[in-house]
Amino acid sequence: MTTIDKAPTVQSQRAGTGTRGTRILGTLTIVSMVWLIAFGLGFSPADRDQQEAVRIMYVHVPTIWIAYLAFVVTAVASGFYLFKKSLGWDRLAGASAEVGTVFVALTLIVGALWGRLTWGVFWQWDARLTTTALLFVTYVGYLAVRRLGGTHEQRARRSAVIGLLAVLLIPLVHWSVRLWRSLHQEATVLDPDGDIDMDGLMLFSLFVGVIAFTLFYVWLMLHRTRVMAMEDMMEDRGLDEALASRRREAAMPDSEEN
Amino acid sequence: MEDAGFIIGSYVLTFATLALMSWRVLRSGRRLADQIPDEDKYWL
């Protein structure tokens, strides 16, 4: 019976972090993105007050939804890491925070473009805008802490604590429009009164945006957590090789010193 | 006309960012997959 070499096959090298599942998910994501562009820029009507600027909402609202989702996932995964001590949870937390931070940045930039059209200014030190900027800076800090030196376990433990604390900003951001006098409008869909005062086609376009970005988030998370697992393996391999090299040096006869 | 620039700009910026993120993750996945044996890839 012959043995098979365990070296990476050409097929797996080409696939990278992809599987049949991620390819199906990726296709669904692209289809839903096309729908979002068609409804967001084409089929949905102009708003009575915001006019055409409402079309920015179909990307602006889903971006902050994904950021909230990503940071909640980071907090939950951080909690699981502290409980289970499995690095898989830490990688999930880190990957989700990366995606969430990019989405908050997009929320701020796209929101500024919408603000210029609707309010006449790109930025105001308004409660919602300021707390969202604070959320962004906090998670940039979280990602910086993840890059500090130490073992995987040290990285995981300190970032898990920050991940659990940072998520407390989300209720502050969400409720800031009610806690303080704010220029930013209150929630339309997640209105606590349960009354959604929105045109059906507009609501559908927003819904398509949320679905499209959620699919994208799941797809990207699958790939990113796999990349992070390989990065950790490569780091461990490099450390093992460095240790072996040091041991060889230490085991060498003293002749070289003389 | 100014509105169209801001609206289309918002979409272009958003989708370009998503495309860039996707490309970076897929590229690093392919690069690292070359150096890791298949039995260590839990998704295969």
Short mmCIF file of C-alpha atoms in Angstrom, two decimals:
data_model
loop_
_atom_site.label_atom_id
_atom_site.label_comp_id
_atom_site.label_asym_id
_atom_site.label_seq_id
_atom_site.Cartn_x
_atom_site.Cartn_y
_atom_site.Cartn_z
CA MET A 1 0.00 0.00 0.00
CA THR A 2 1.46 3.36 -0.95
CA THR A 3 1.38 6.44 1.25
CA ILE A 4 0.22 9.79 -0.03
CA ASP A 5 2.37 12.84 0.43
CA LYS A 6 0.68 15.37 2.75
CA ALA A 7 2.03 18.42 0.86
CA PRO A 8 -0.64 20.93 -0.20
CA THR A 9 -2.39 19.86 -3.37
CA VAL A 10 -2.66 22.16 -6.36
CA GLN A 11 -6.43 22.29 -5.90
CA SER A 12 -6.27 23.35 -2.22
CA GLN A 13 -3.59 25.95 -2.96
CA ARG A 14 -5.78 27.46 -5.60
CA ALA A 15 -8.81 27.42 -3.31
CA GLY A 16 -7.04 29.30 -0.51
CA THR A 17 -9.69 29.80 2.15
CA GLY A 18 -12.61 29.07 -0.16
CA THR A 19 -15.01 26.15 0.03
CA ARG A 20 -18.19 25.25 -1.80
CA GLY A 21 -20.17 26.95 0.99
CA THR A 22 -18.27 30.24 0.74
CA ARG A 23 -18.60 30.23 -3.04
CA ILE A 24 -22.39 29.84 -2.79
CA LEU A 25 -22.50 32.55 -0.12
CA GLY A 26 -20.29 34.80 -2.24
CA THR A 27 -22.58 34.39 -5.24
CA LEU A 28 -25.64 35.22 -3.12
CA THR A 29 -23.82 38.28 -1.78
CA ILE A 30 -23.02 39.57 -5.27
CA VAL A 31 -26.62 39.00 -6.43
CA SER A 32 -28.00 40.86 -3.41
CA MET A 33 -25.51 43.73 -3.95
CA VAL A 34 -26.74 44.08 -7.55
CA TRP A 35 -30.32 44.20 -6.20
CA LEU A 36 -29.26 46.85 -3.70
CA ILE A 37 -27.78 49.05 -6.45
CA ALA A 38 -30.86 48.53 -8.66
CA PHE A 39 -33.34 49.41 -5.91
CA GLY A 40 -31.17 51.99 -4.14
CA LEU A 41 -30.27 54.01 -7.22
CA GLY A 42 -33.15 53.09 -9.53
CA PHE A 43 -36.49 51.70 -8.41
CA SER A 44 -36.98 53.38 -5.02
CA PRO A 45 -38.67 56.81 -5.09
CA ALA A 46 -37.27 60.14 -3.90
CA ASP A 47 -38.20 61.19 -0.38
CA ARG A 48 -40.56 64.10 0.35
CA ASP A 49 -38.05 65.81 2.67
CA GLN A 50 -34.62 64.40 1.77
CA GLN A 51 -35.29 64.22 -1.99
CA GLU A 52 -32.73 62.06 -3.81
CA ALA A 53 -30.32 62.09 -0.84
CA VAL A 54 -32.44 59.34 0.73
CA ARG A 55 -30.70 56.90 -1.63
CA ILE A 56 -27.55 57.22 0.49
CA MET A 57 -29.58 55.76 3.39
CA TYR A 58 -29.70 52.36 1.67
CA VAL A 59 -25.96 51.98 2.16
CA HIS A 60 -25.53 54.19 5.25
CA VAL A 61 -28.00 52.34 7.51
CA PRO A 62 -26.77 48.80 6.61
CA THR A 63 -23.14 49.82 7.27
CA ILE A 64 -23.86 50.84 10.86
CA TRP A 65 -26.06 47.74 11.29
CA ILE A 66 -23.09 45.56 10.31
CA ALA A 67 -20.79 47.53 12.61
CA TYR A 68 -23.16 46.94 15.56
CA LEU A 69 -23.51 43.26 14.64
CA ALA A 70 -19.74 42.87 14.27
CA PHE A 71 -19.01 44.45 17.65
CA VAL A 72 -21.65 42.36 19.41
CA VAL A 73 -20.09 39.24 17.81
CA THR A 74 -16.69 40.46 19.06
CA ALA A 75 -18.05 40.80 22.60
CA VAL A 76 -19.82 37.42 22.57
CA ALA A 77 -16.75 35.66 21.13
CA SER A 78 -14.54 37.44 23.71
CA GLY A 79 -16.78 36.16 26.48
CA PHE A 80 -16.61 32.64 25.07
CA TYR A 81 -12.82 32.89 24.85
CA LEU A 82 -12.52 33.84 28.53
CA PHE A 83 -14.84 30.94 29.39
CA LYS A 84 -13.51 28.23 27.02
CA LYS A 85 -9.91 29.41 26.41
CA SER A 86 -10.14 28.37 22.76
CA LEU A 87 -8.18 30.57 20.31
CA GLY A 88 -10.87 30.04 17.67
CA TRP A 89 -13.13 32.38 19.68
CA ASP A 90 -10.35 34.95 19.88
CA ARG A 91 -9.86 34.87 16.13
CA LEU A 92 -13.61 35.28 15.60
CA ALA A 93 -13.56 38.30 17.94
CA GLY A 94 -10.57 39.86 16.17
CA ALA A 95 -11.89 39.27 12.64
CA SER A 96 -15.28 40.70 13.55
CA ALA A 97 -13.73 43.81 15.12
CA GLU A 98 -11.67 44.40 11.95
CA VAL A 99 -14.76 44.23 9.76
CA GLY A 100 -16.80 46.34 12.21
CA THR A 101 -14.16 49.07 12.33
CA VAL A 102 -14.09 49.39 8.53
CA PHE A 103 -17.89 49.56 8.51
CA VAL A 104 -17.97 52.31 11.17
CA ALA A 105 -15.46 54.28 9.09
CA LEU A 106 -17.75 53.85 6.07
CA THR A 107 -20.75 54.94 8.15
CA LEU A 108 -18.96 58.13 9.17
CA ILE A 109 -17.75 59.00 5.65
CA VAL A 110 -20.98 58.15 3.82
CA GLY A 111 -22.94 59.86 6.62
CA ALA A 112 -20.85 62.98 6.08
CA LEU A 113 -21.78 62.98 2.38
CA TRP A 114 -25.46 62.60 3.30
CA GLY A 115 -25.08 65.37 5.92
CA ARG A 116 -23.65 67.74 3.33
CA LEU A 117 -26.72 67.25 1.13
CA THR A 118 -29.31 67.31 3.92
CA TRP A 119 -27.88 69.61 6.60
CA GLY A 120 -25.48 71.60 4.42
CA VAL A 121 -22.39 70.53 6.40
CA PHE A 122 -20.17 67.43 6.38
CA TRP A 123 -19.75 67.31 10.14
CA GLN A 124 -21.35 68.58 13.31
CA TRP A 125 -20.27 67.85 16.88
CA ASP A 126 -23.66 66.29 17.36
CA ALA A 127 -24.29 63.56 19.97
CA ARG A 128 -24.83 60.74 17.43
CA LEU A 129 -21.88 61.72 15.22
CA THR A 130 -19.54 62.24 18.14
CA THR A 131 -20.41 58.95 19.87
CA THR A 132 -20.03 57.11 16.54
CA ALA A 133 -16.57 58.66 16.10
CA LEU A 134 -15.77 57.56 19.66
CA LEU A 135 -16.90 54.03 18.77
CA PHE A 136 -14.54 54.05 15.78
CA VAL A 137 -11.56 55.27 17.83
CA THR A 138 -12.28 52.69 20.55
CA TYR A 139 -12.15 49.77 18.11
CA VAL A 140 -9.03 51.15 16.41
CA GLY A 141 -7.56 50.95 19.92
CA TYR A 142 -8.84 47.38 20.30
CA LEU A 143 -7.11 46.40 17.03
CA ALA A 144 -3.90 48.14 18.15
CA VAL A 145 -3.94 46.13 21.40
CA ARG A 146 -4.29 42.92 19.38
CA ARG A 147 -1.01 43.77 17.63
CA LEU A 148 0.96 44.15 20.84
CA GLY A 149 3.60 41.51 21.48
CA GLY A 150 3.19 38.34 23.52
CA THR A 151 1.77 34.87 23.09
CA HIS A 152 -1.55 34.13 21.37
CA GLU A 153 -3.07 33.56 24.81
CA GLN A 154 -1.86 36.93 26.13
CA ARG A 155 -3.21 38.65 23.02
CA ALA A 156 -6.52 36.83 23.38
CA ARG A 157 -6.96 37.56 27.11
CA ARG A 158 -6.28 41.31 27.01
CA SER A 159 -8.28 41.89 23.82
CA ALA A 160 -11.21 39.86 25.20
CA VAL A 161 -11.47 42.21 28.18
CA ILE A 162 -11.44 45.27 25.89
CA GLY A 163 -13.93 43.61 23.52
CA LEU A 164 -16.36 43.08 26.38
CA LEU A 165 -16.01 46.68 27.63
CA ALA A 166 -16.07 48.40 24.21
CA VAL A 167 -19.44 46.92 23.25
CA LEU A 168 -21.04 49.01 26.01
CA LEU A 169 -20.66 52.02 23.69
CA ILE A 170 -23.26 50.65 21.26
CA PRO A 171 -26.32 51.45 23.42
CA LEU A 172 -24.82 54.90 24.01
CA VAL A 173 -24.47 55.49 20.24
CA HIS A 174 -27.95 54.14 19.51
CA TRP A 175 -29.72 56.07 22.27
CA SER A 176 -27.64 59.24 21.94
CA VAL A 177 -30.35 60.86 19.79
CA ARG A 178 -32.77 60.48 22.70
CA LEU A 179 -30.36 61.16 25.54
CA TRP A 180 -29.18 64.49 24.10
CA ARG A 181 -30.63 67.09 21.76
CA SER A 182 -29.42 65.84 18.39
CA LEU A 183 -29.44 67.00 14.79
CA HIS A 184 -29.50 63.36 13.70
CA GLN A 185 -32.90 61.82 13.14
CA GLU A 186 -34.23 59.13 15.49
CA ALA A 187 -34.58 55.49 14.42
CA THR A 188 -37.20 54.98 11.73
CA VAL A 189 -37.32 51.19 11.46
CA LEU A 190 -36.25 50.32 15.02
CA ASP A 191 -38.64 52.91 16.45
CA PRO A 192 -39.54 51.89 20.03
CA ASP A 193 -43.18 52.84 19.32
CA GLY A 194 -43.26 50.17 16.59
CA ASP A 195 -44.68 52.62 14.02
CA ILE A 196 -42.68 52.44 10.78
CA ASP A 197 -43.56 55.58 8.86
CA MET A 198 -41.86 54.71 5.57
CA ASP A 199 -42.82 54.03 1.96
CA GLY A 200 -43.01 50.30 1.13
CA LEU A 201 -40.44 50.41 -1.68
CA MET A 202 -38.05 52.45 0.45
CA LEU A 203 -38.37 49.98 3.29
CA PHE A 204 -37.78 47.10 0.86
CA SER A 205 -34.63 48.78 -0.52
CA LEU A 206 -33.33 49.24 3.02
CA PHE A 207 -34.13 45.61 3.75
CA VAL A 208 -32.20 44.48 0.62
CA GLY A 209 -29.23 46.56 1.81
CA VAL A 210 -29.28 44.96 5.26
CA ILE A 211 -29.51 41.44 3.76
CA ALA A 212 -26.72 42.13 1.21
CA PHE A 213 -24.32 43.52 3.81
CA THR A 214 -25.12 40.77 6.31
CA LEU A 215 -24.34 38.11 3.68
CA PHE A 216 -21.11 39.95 2.90
CA TYR A 217 -20.21 40.08 6.61
CA VAL A 218 -20.71 36.31 7.04
CA TRP A 219 -18.75 35.54 3.85
CA LEU A 220 -15.85 37.80 4.82
CA MET A 221 -15.78 36.46 8.38
CA LEU A 222 -15.45 32.88 7.14
CA HIS A 223 -12.46 33.83 5.00
CA ARG A 224 -10.83 36.16 7.54
CA THR A 225 -11.00 33.69 10.45
CA ARG A 226 -9.36 31.05 8.23
CA VAL A 227 -6.61 33.49 7.23
CA MET A 228 -6.07 34.36 10.90
CA ALA A 229 -5.78 30.65 11.79
CA MET A 230 -3.06 30.27 9.13
CA GLU A 231 -1.29 33.44 10.32
CA ASP A 232 -1.19 32.00 13.86
CA MET A 233 0.18 28.69 12.49
CA MET A 234 2.90 30.52 10.56
CA GLU A 235 3.79 32.58 13.62
CA ASP A 236 4.04 29.40 15.73
CA ARG A 237 6.18 27.76 13.06
CA GLY A 238 8.52 30.78 12.97
CA LEU A 239 8.78 30.71 16.77
CA ASP A 240 9.49 26.96 16.77
CA GLU A 241 12.24 27.43 14.18
CA ALA A 242 13.78 30.31 16.16
CA LEU A 243 13.74 28.19 19.35
CA ALA A 244 15.33 25.23 17.55
CA SER A 245 18.01 27.53 16.16
CA ARG A 246 18.77 28.92 19.63
CA ARG A 247 18.98 25.38 21.06
CA ARG A 248 21.42 24.37 18.30
CA GLU A 249 23.54 27.42 19.08
CA ALA A 250 23.49 26.60 22.81
CA ALA A 251 24.45 22.97 22.15
CA MET A 252 27.48 23.92 20.03
CA PRO A 253 30.94 23.28 21.60
CA ASP A 254 32.71 26.19 23.28
CA SER A 255 35.41 26.17 20.59
CA GLU A 256 33.66 28.95 18.68
CA GLU A 257 33.78 31.24 21.70
CA ASN A 258 37.60 30.80 21.89
CA MET B 1 -26.23 67.61 -10.24
CA GLU B 2 -24.24 68.00 -7.02
CA ASP B 3 -26.64 65.51 -5.40
CA ALA B 4 -25.86 62.85 -8.04
CA GLY B 5 -22.13 63.18 -7.40
CA PHE B 6 -22.58 62.69 -3.65
CA ILE B 7 -25.04 59.82 -4.04
CA ILE B 8 -23.05 57.90 -6.66
CA GLY B 9 -19.86 58.73 -4.75
CA SER B 10 -21.34 57.12 -1.62
CA TYR B 11 -22.09 53.91 -3.50
CA VAL B 12 -18.72 53.84 -5.27
CA LEU B 13 -16.86 54.44 -2.01
CA THR B 14 -18.83 51.75 -0.17
CA PHE B 15 -18.52 49.05 -2.82
CA ALA B 16 -14.89 49.88 -3.59
CA THR B 17 -14.07 49.47 0.12
CA LEU B 18 -15.88 46.12 0.27
CA ALA B 19 -14.09 44.96 -2.88
CA LEU B 20 -10.71 46.03 -1.48
CA MET B 21 -11.34 44.20 1.80
CA SER B 22 -12.40 41.06 -0.07
CA TRP B 23 -9.38 41.17 -2.36
CA ARG B 24 -6.93 41.60 0.53
CA VAL B 25 -8.41 38.71 2.54
CA LEU B 26 -8.59 36.35 -0.46
CA ARG B 27 -5.06 37.23 -1.55
CA SER B 28 -3.56 36.59 1.90
CA GLY B 29 -5.61 33.37 2.12
CA ARG B 30 -4.11 32.09 -1.13
CA ARG B 31 -0.59 33.14 -0.15
CA LEU B 32 -0.75 31.43 3.24
CA ALA B 33 -2.52 28.32 1.93
CA ASP B 34 0.60 27.58 -0.14
CA GLN B 35 2.66 27.26 3.03
CA ILE B 36 0.26 25.30 5.25
CA PRO B 37 -0.35 21.57 4.80
CA ASP B 38 -3.92 20.55 4.00
CA GLU B 39 -4.39 18.57 7.22
CA ASP B 40 -4.01 21.83 9.20
CA LYS B 41 -6.79 23.55 7.28
CA TYR B 42 -9.86 22.78 9.37
CA TRP B 43 -12.24 23.99 6.63
CA LEU B 44 -11.15 21.41 4.06
#
